[in-house]
């Protein structure tokens, strides 16, 4: 099954387009966790969050920076968490890599062969050969940065080239590279904080999967996000901090589950 | 000492602006290495390459993709290699990360606190908040992608915004962010395969450190590269494959040392 087919099935079964972002910071764990043992504590925290939110989300998005900041053991922990999830949800590795062809092929191998992630995020500043090696994996998907959710997004992504925004040019090239490519799927990262842009890109690229971060702590609008998505199967809406840190007490896992359930419900088509 | 001060001293002591890129691929190791034990083999390969090339290079640039492709243990190995190098050369982590502020801060912590690298590479597609967290480390340097050495570099980096190339705009913003920043240094990644561009950027930004990849396997010109660099302290010239794979026999380490020595000599000011 392709990424799209697997995601469609999970989204239908769970009635949820929600993706839970795993950005575990030792300083933000509930207070009863032992901060002197980061790997064990972050592992138990994530493991419980995963089980409590699994019924309400079709995907998880581990943010690699937070695992790498724990040192090499953090990556070992990430591998265990990926195995824990199994095929109960898809797993999107959020690492935003982007490098020349032979290096991109190594990142693809790391994400898809070693860790068995279902998708990953990539930055396309280096152009075509930084993206196409990921498309060799025909049952995977690569989400490429198009218009991001942060303040800095305006610095370069909004620059106009002959009247067309850079992010529009990136989006067009990406769809073309997918068409010309060996079979893997391309998706776009488009922030929920970018209301009009989201709509504009959705209309221009109706068949492309969107990974939409920025709901929750970053202030993105749920209504705007869902308004522009007519097919549930073509969007994955991510929230990290507002779910995993829903409570800083011992009820953190059930609070995260409840937050995920509520957000998944809000994201259902109106 | 700042990154620049440490690099200047090493470059003077060794009479070398060379950086040896560590891109160890199990399939390319000399034939006598045991391919069924990748961590041990890659570890011994890199360790011997480091010792043989150390007298002739002022920096090493491990390419994170190649270590990540070995799984979590690959990162453990990278940490050991970084400790092996110590302060005998600077170590530039080539990971080309680029993410929103709170995530960029985690990458910076991973590279500078956990691994104690001297510098890292970053992609600036996401704008200012993807770069500035690295500048909090005032004794470190962040090399940001400006004009890369690969074929895909032309796809977006050469696009013109009101008659100015995107890479020029990126370069100008970066220098400004450094000036406004908390004290860390910014450098530019500019490919050796981009002759005229290298010269244009060097003239426009005389005080910025350039990390120049693309010499060797990628076909960049040594003469062009050095012609545009008048101050030895402001350039780091990387070569990976042409050095570490100089021989596929048991003499691989001494061959790498000889290749590094020859290249360092070629790179000396004429």
mmCIF file of C-alpha atoms in Angstrom, chain A:
data_model
loop_
_atom_site.group_PDB
_atom_site.id
_atom_site.type_symbol
_atom_site.label_atom_id
_atom_site.label_comp_id
_atom_site.label_asym_id
_atom_site.label_seq_id
_atom_site.Cartn_x
_atom_site.Cartn_y
_atom_site.Cartn_z
ATOM 1 C CA UNK A 1 0.000 0.000 0.000
ATOM 2 C CA UNK A 2 1.166 3.529 -0.736
ATOM 3 C CA UNK A 3 1.522 6.197 1.943
ATOM 4 C CA UNK A 4 -1.734 7.757 0.762
ATOM 5 C CA UNK A 5 -3.611 4.462 0.907
ATOM 6 C CA UNK A 6 -2.318 3.657 4.383
ATOM 7 C CA UNK A 7 -3.106 7.148 5.643
ATOM 8 C CA UNK A 8 -6.576 7.179 4.106
ATOM 9 C CA UNK A 9 -7.442 3.945 5.856
ATOM 10 C CA UNK A 10 -6.165 5.120 9.240
ATOM 11 C CA UNK A 11 -7.877 8.484 8.920
ATOM 12 C CA UNK A 12 -11.177 6.787 8.102
ATOM 13 C CA UNK A 13 -10.892 4.134 10.788
ATOM 14 C CA UNK A 14 -10.140 6.684 13.489
ATOM 15 C CA UNK A 15 -12.168 9.519 12.016
ATOM 16 C CA UNK A 16 -9.174 11.760 12.547
ATOM 17 C CA UNK A 17 -6.755 13.806 10.441
ATOM 18 C CA UNK A 18 -4.764 14.623 13.561
ATOM 19 C CA UNK A 19 -1.032 14.050 13.791
ATOM 20 C CA UNK A 20 0.488 14.233 17.270
ATOM 21 C CA UNK A 21 3.883 15.903 17.289
ATOM 22 C CA UNK A 22 6.425 14.377 19.637
ATOM 23 C CA UNK A 23 8.758 17.197 20.744
ATOM 24 C CA UNK A 24 9.782 15.904 24.164
ATOM 25 C CA UNK A 25 11.863 18.399 26.107
ATOM 26 C CA UNK A 26 13.247 17.191 29.431
ATOM 27 C CA UNK A 27 12.568 20.598 31.000
ATOM 28 C CA UNK A 28 8.868 20.390 30.131
ATOM 29 C CA UNK A 29 8.116 16.895 31.394
ATOM 30 C CA UNK A 30 5.560 16.578 34.193
ATOM 31 C CA UNK A 31 7.207 17.345 37.501
ATOM 32 C CA UNK A 32 7.217 13.785 38.859
ATOM 33 C CA UNK A 33 9.614 12.609 36.130
ATOM 34 C CA UNK A 34 13.230 12.106 37.146
ATOM 35 C CA UNK A 35 15.230 14.761 35.288
ATOM 36 C CA UNK A 36 18.529 13.083 36.141
ATOM 37 C CA UNK A 37 17.658 10.171 33.861
ATOM 38 C CA UNK A 38 16.562 11.853 30.612
ATOM 39 C CA UNK A 39 16.453 8.806 28.328
ATOM 40 C CA UNK A 40 14.347 6.715 30.704
ATOM 41 C CA UNK A 41 12.061 9.664 31.557
ATOM 42 C CA UNK A 42 11.544 10.911 28.000
ATOM 43 C CA UNK A 43 11.007 7.324 26.897
ATOM 44 C CA UNK A 44 8.310 6.625 29.476
ATOM 45 C CA UNK A 45 6.681 10.015 28.816
ATOM 46 C CA UNK A 46 6.515 9.468 25.037
ATOM 47 C CA UNK A 47 5.462 5.864 25.393
ATOM 48 C CA UNK A 48 2.480 6.781 27.553
ATOM 49 C CA UNK A 49 1.548 9.738 25.346
ATOM 50 C CA UNK A 50 1.589 7.448 22.320
ATOM 51 C CA UNK A 51 -0.766 4.903 23.898
ATOM 52 C CA UNK A 52 -3.205 7.514 25.186
ATOM 53 C CA UNK A 53 -3.402 9.480 21.925
ATOM 54 C CA UNK A 54 -3.286 6.552 19.464
ATOM 55 C CA UNK A 55 -7.084 6.107 19.281
ATOM 56 C CA UNK A 56 -7.446 9.741 18.228
ATOM 57 C CA UNK A 57 -4.647 10.309 15.721
ATOM 58 C CA UNK A 58 -3.702 8.802 12.376
ATOM 59 C CA UNK A 59 -0.062 9.838 12.548
ATOM 60 C CA UNK A 60 2.783 10.840 14.863
ATOM 61 C CA UNK A 61 5.474 13.337 13.958
ATOM 62 C CA UNK A 62 8.605 12.964 16.072
ATOM 63 C CA UNK A 63 10.730 16.101 15.871
ATOM 64 C CA UNK A 64 14.229 14.729 15.448
ATOM 65 C CA UNK A 65 15.930 17.716 17.085
ATOM 66 C CA UNK A 66 14.450 16.809 20.467
ATOM 67 C CA UNK A 67 15.719 13.243 20.247
ATOM 68 C CA UNK A 68 19.142 14.245 18.885
ATOM 69 C CA UNK A 69 19.541 16.687 21.782
ATOM 70 C CA UNK A 70 19.498 13.624 24.077
ATOM 71 C CA UNK A 71 22.629 12.328 22.342
ATOM 72 C CA UNK A 72 23.037 9.059 20.437
ATOM 73 C CA UNK A 73 20.810 7.233 22.948
ATOM 74 C CA UNK A 74 17.992 9.600 21.965
ATOM 75 C CA UNK A 75 17.984 8.098 18.490
ATOM 76 C CA UNK A 76 17.904 4.608 19.985
ATOM 77 C CA UNK A 77 14.885 5.676 21.999
ATOM 78 C CA UNK A 78 13.229 7.053 18.867
ATOM 79 C CA UNK A 79 13.723 3.721 17.135
ATOM 80 C CA UNK A 80 12.027 1.921 20.033
ATOM 81 C CA UNK A 81 9.108 4.359 19.979
ATOM 82 C CA UNK A 82 8.689 3.858 16.249
ATOM 83 C CA UNK A 83 8.512 0.097 16.837
ATOM 84 C CA UNK A 84 6.002 0.617 19.636
ATOM 85 C CA UNK A 85 3.666 2.477 17.254
ATOM 86 C CA UNK A 86 3.971 -0.240 14.607
ATOM 87 C CA UNK A 87 1.256 0.109 11.975
ATOM 88 C CA UNK A 88 -1.299 1.573 14.378
ATOM 89 C CA UNK A 89 -0.467 5.052 13.047
ATOM 90 C CA UNK A 90 1.897 6.439 10.412
ATOM 91 C CA UNK A 91 5.128 8.018 11.586
ATOM 92 C CA UNK A 92 6.520 11.161 9.944
ATOM 93 C CA UNK A 93 10.153 11.912 10.767
ATOM 94 C CA UNK A 94 10.481 15.671 11.072
ATOM 95 C CA UNK A 95 14.136 16.407 10.350
ATOM 96 C CA UNK A 96 13.973 18.922 7.469
ATOM 97 C CA UNK A 97 17.151 17.583 5.868
ATOM 98 C CA UNK A 98 18.242 18.785 2.426
ATOM 99 C CA UNK A 99 21.538 17.892 0.774
ATOM 100 C CA UNK A 100 23.178 16.873 -2.514
ATOM 101 C CA UNK A 101 22.054 13.664 -4.211
ATOM 102 C CA UNK A 102 24.448 11.116 -2.717
ATOM 103 C CA UNK A 103 23.863 12.512 0.781
ATOM 104 C CA UNK A 104 20.097 12.786 0.357
ATOM 105 C CA UNK A 105 20.135 9.082 -0.550
ATOM 106 C CA UNK A 106 21.803 8.331 2.804
ATOM 107 C CA UNK A 107 19.192 10.355 4.711
ATOM 108 C CA UNK A 108 16.448 8.506 2.817
ATOM 109 C CA UNK A 109 18.054 5.207 3.738
ATOM 110 C CA UNK A 110 18.303 6.267 7.377
ATOM 111 C CA UNK A 111 14.655 7.327 7.575
ATOM 112 C CA UNK A 112 13.083 4.607 5.488
ATOM 113 C CA UNK A 113 15.386 1.556 5.763
ATOM 114 C CA UNK A 114 16.857 1.935 9.252
ATOM 115 C CA UNK A 115 13.948 3.535 11.128
ATOM 116 C CA UNK A 116 11.074 2.439 8.857
ATOM 117 C CA UNK A 117 9.369 5.825 9.023
ATOM 118 C CA UNK A 118 6.437 6.327 6.642
ATOM 119 C CA UNK A 119 7.392 9.849 5.638
ATOM 120 C CA UNK A 120 9.907 12.562 6.407
ATOM 121 C CA UNK A 121 10.287 16.300 5.989
ATOM 122 C CA UNK A 122 12.852 17.854 3.648
ATOM 123 C CA UNK A 123 14.017 21.354 2.751
ATOM 124 C CA UNK A 124 14.444 21.995 -0.984
ATOM 125 C CA UNK A 125 16.803 24.987 -1.006
ATOM 126 C CA UNK A 126 19.393 22.767 -2.730
ATOM 127 C CA UNK A 127 17.007 21.847 -5.556
ATOM 128 C CA UNK A 128 15.971 18.729 -7.397
ATOM 129 C CA UNK A 129 18.730 16.318 -6.412
ATOM 130 C CA UNK A 130 18.015 17.056 -2.739
ATOM 131 C CA UNK A 131 14.463 15.715 -3.155
ATOM 132 C CA UNK A 132 14.424 12.957 -5.776
ATOM 133 C CA UNK A 133 16.414 10.322 -3.811
ATOM 134 C CA UNK A 134 13.494 10.183 -1.363
ATOM 135 C CA UNK A 135 11.117 9.404 -4.250
ATOM 136 C CA UNK A 136 12.926 6.127 -4.908
ATOM 137 C CA UNK A 137 10.892 4.742 -2.008
ATOM 138 C CA UNK A 138 7.569 4.278 -3.733
ATOM 139 C CA UNK A 139 5.583 3.392 -0.603
ATOM 140 C CA UNK A 140 6.832 6.454 1.290
ATOM 141 C CA UNK A 141 6.152 10.193 1.114
ATOM 142 C CA UNK A 142 8.417 13.203 1.462
ATOM 143 C CA UNK A 143 6.891 16.394 2.867
ATOM 144 C CA UNK A 144 8.870 19.345 1.534
ATOM 145 C CA UNK A 145 8.878 22.806 3.131
ATOM 146 C CA UNK A 146 6.740 25.167 1.043
ATOM 147 C CA UNK A 147 5.294 27.828 3.359
ATOM 148 C CA UNK A 148 6.199 27.319 6.994
ATOM 149 C CA UNK A 149 4.350 28.389 10.126
ATOM 150 C CA UNK A 150 7.034 30.537 11.775
ATOM 151 C CA UNK A 151 7.759 34.266 11.761
ATOM 152 C CA UNK A 152 10.873 33.795 9.626
ATOM 153 C CA UNK A 153 8.802 32.232 6.840
ATOM 154 C CA UNK A 154 8.394 35.702 5.321
ATOM 155 C CA UNK A 155 12.142 36.317 5.026
ATOM 156 C CA UNK A 156 12.671 34.248 1.867
ATOM 157 C CA UNK A 157 9.534 32.221 1.102
ATOM 158 C CA UNK A 158 7.482 35.340 0.272
ATOM 159 C CA UNK A 159 10.042 36.928 -2.052
ATOM 160 C CA UNK A 160 8.575 37.462 -5.507
ATOM 161 C CA UNK A 161 10.203 36.223 -8.683
ATOM 162 C CA UNK A 162 8.549 37.905 -11.669
ATOM 163 C CA UNK A 163 5.440 38.437 -9.566
ATOM 164 C CA UNK A 164 5.274 34.886 -8.218
ATOM 165 C CA UNK A 165 6.143 34.053 -4.608
ATOM 166 C CA UNK A 166 9.099 31.758 -4.073
ATOM 167 C CA UNK A 167 6.932 29.272 -2.168
ATOM 168 C CA UNK A 168 4.632 29.002 -5.213
ATOM 169 C CA UNK A 169 7.612 28.278 -7.446
ATOM 170 C CA UNK A 170 8.867 25.653 -4.981
ATOM 171 C CA UNK A 171 5.413 24.043 -4.905
ATOM 172 C CA UNK A 172 5.194 23.894 -8.699
ATOM 173 C CA UNK A 173 8.651 22.385 -9.087
ATOM 174 C CA UNK A 174 7.889 19.785 -6.434
ATOM 175 C CA UNK A 175 4.740 18.581 -8.132
ATOM 176 C CA UNK A 176 6.649 18.331 -11.409
ATOM 177 C CA UNK A 177 9.495 16.363 -9.804
ATOM 178 C CA UNK A 178 6.958 13.937 -8.411
ATOM 179 C CA UNK A 179 5.414 13.465 -11.856
ATOM 180 C CA UNK A 180 8.822 12.874 -13.437
ATOM 181 C CA UNK A 181 10.049 10.778 -10.546
ATOM 182 C CA UNK A 182 10.440 7.084 -9.781
ATOM 183 C CA UNK A 183 7.109 6.749 -7.967
ATOM 184 C CA UNK A 184 7.439 8.089 -4.438
ATOM 185 C CA UNK A 185 5.008 10.751 -3.282
ATOM 186 C CA UNK A 186 5.679 14.427 -2.569
ATOM 187 C CA UNK A 187 3.717 16.436 -0.008
ATOM 188 C CA UNK A 188 3.894 20.083 1.093
ATOM 189 C CA UNK A 189 4.505 21.535 4.534
ATOM 190 C CA UNK A 190 2.154 24.532 4.791
ATOM 191 C CA UNK A 191 1.658 26.260 8.126
ATOM 192 C CA UNK A 192 -1.798 26.675 9.672
ATOM 193 C CA UNK A 193 -0.782 30.228 10.543
ATOM 194 C CA UNK A 194 -0.725 31.085 6.824
ATOM 195 C CA UNK A 195 -4.493 31.236 6.156
ATOM 196 C CA UNK A 196 -4.725 32.713 2.661
ATOM 197 C CA UNK A 197 -1.632 30.922 1.512
ATOM 198 C CA UNK A 198 -3.068 27.601 2.593
ATOM 199 C CA UNK A 199 -6.154 28.249 0.474
ATOM 200 C CA UNK A 200 -4.137 29.473 -2.511
ATOM 201 C CA UNK A 201 -1.886 26.396 -2.443
ATOM 202 C CA UNK A 202 -4.806 24.017 -1.900
ATOM 203 C CA UNK A 203 -6.545 25.339 -5.009
ATOM 204 C CA UNK A 204 -3.383 25.244 -7.123
ATOM 205 C CA UNK A 205 -2.397 21.739 -5.971
ATOM 206 C CA UNK A 206 -5.572 19.803 -5.189
ATOM 207 C CA UNK A 207 -3.928 16.372 -5.314
ATOM 208 C CA UNK A 208 -0.978 16.976 -3.077
ATOM 209 C CA UNK A 209 -0.818 15.923 0.570
ATOM 210 C CA UNK A 210 -0.441 18.831 2.988
ATOM 211 C CA UNK A 211 1.239 18.513 6.354
ATOM 212 C CA UNK A 212 -0.123 21.447 8.334
ATOM 213 C CA UNK A 213 1.722 22.410 11.524
ATOM 214 C CA UNK A 214 1.051 25.475 13.621
ATOM 215 C CA UNK A 215 -2.265 24.558 15.267
ATOM 216 C CA UNK A 216 -2.126 25.106 19.020
ATOM 217 C CA UNK A 217 0.938 26.715 20.577
ATOM 218 C CA UNK A 218 1.781 28.533 17.338
ATOM 219 C CA UNK A 219 -1.724 30.000 17.042
ATOM 220 C CA UNK A 220 -2.927 28.571 13.725
ATOM 221 C CA UNK A 221 -6.667 28.592 13.064
ATOM 222 C CA UNK A 222 -8.503 25.273 13.055
ATOM 223 C CA UNK A 223 -11.441 26.676 11.101
ATOM 224 C CA UNK A 224 -9.276 28.178 8.371
ATOM 225 C CA UNK A 225 -7.248 25.008 8.158
ATOM 226 C CA UNK A 226 -10.213 22.735 7.679
ATOM 227 C CA UNK A 227 -12.146 25.135 5.473
ATOM 228 C CA UNK A 228 -9.631 24.708 2.705
ATOM 229 C CA UNK A 229 -9.461 20.945 2.882
ATOM 230 C CA UNK A 230 -12.270 19.194 1.152
ATOM 231 C CA UNK A 231 -10.766 15.751 1.039
ATOM 232 C CA UNK A 232 -9.835 14.370 4.412
ATOM 233 C CA UNK A 233 -7.226 12.083 2.850
ATOM 234 C CA UNK A 234 -5.104 14.934 1.595
ATOM 235 C CA UNK A 235 -4.274 16.646 4.855
ATOM 236 C CA UNK A 236 -2.433 15.795 8.051
ATOM 237 C CA UNK A 237 -2.856 18.408 10.764
ATOM 238 C CA UNK A 238 -0.131 18.431 13.379
ATOM 239 C CA UNK A 239 -0.223 19.650 16.941
ATOM 240 C CA UNK A 240 2.598 19.050 19.367
ATOM 241 C CA UNK A 241 2.836 21.117 22.512
ATOM 242 C CA UNK A 242 -0.892 21.689 23.067
ATOM 243 C CA UNK A 243 -1.382 17.921 23.271
ATOM 244 C CA UNK A 244 1.705 16.420 24.846
ATOM 245 C CA UNK A 245 1.924 19.097 27.537
ATOM 246 C CA UNK A 246 -1.831 19.310 28.187
ATOM 247 C CA UNK A 247 -1.120 18.580 31.846
ATOM 248 C CA UNK A 248 2.070 18.781 33.883
ATOM 249 C CA UNK A 249 0.702 16.465 36.566
ATOM 250 C CA UNK A 250 0.507 12.712 36.902
ATOM 251 C CA UNK A 251 -2.576 12.724 34.662
ATOM 252 C CA UNK A 252 -0.451 13.924 31.713
ATOM 253 C CA UNK A 253 -1.235 10.895 29.562
ATOM 254 C CA UNK A 254 -4.990 10.943 29.985
ATOM 255 C CA UNK A 255 -4.972 14.740 29.554
ATOM 256 C CA UNK A 256 -3.042 14.322 26.288
ATOM 257 C CA UNK A 257 -5.528 11.696 25.144
ATOM 258 C CA UNK A 258 -8.413 14.010 25.922
ATOM 259 C CA UNK A 259 -6.717 16.963 24.161
ATOM 260 C CA UNK A 260 -6.108 14.778 21.108
ATOM 261 C CA UNK A 261 -9.704 13.558 21.114
ATOM 262 C CA UNK A 262 -11.033 17.116 21.330
ATOM 263 C CA UNK A 263 -8.752 18.437 18.607
ATOM 264 C CA UNK A 264 -9.508 15.492 16.296
ATOM 265 C CA UNK A 265 -13.208 16.213 16.782
ATOM 266 C CA UNK A 266 -12.707 19.931 16.012
ATOM 267 C CA UNK A 267 -10.858 18.993 12.853
ATOM 268 C CA UNK A 268 -13.674 16.876 11.483
ATOM 269 C CA UNK A 269 -15.410 18.247 8.435
ATOM 270 C CA UNK A 270 -18.129 20.712 9.259
#
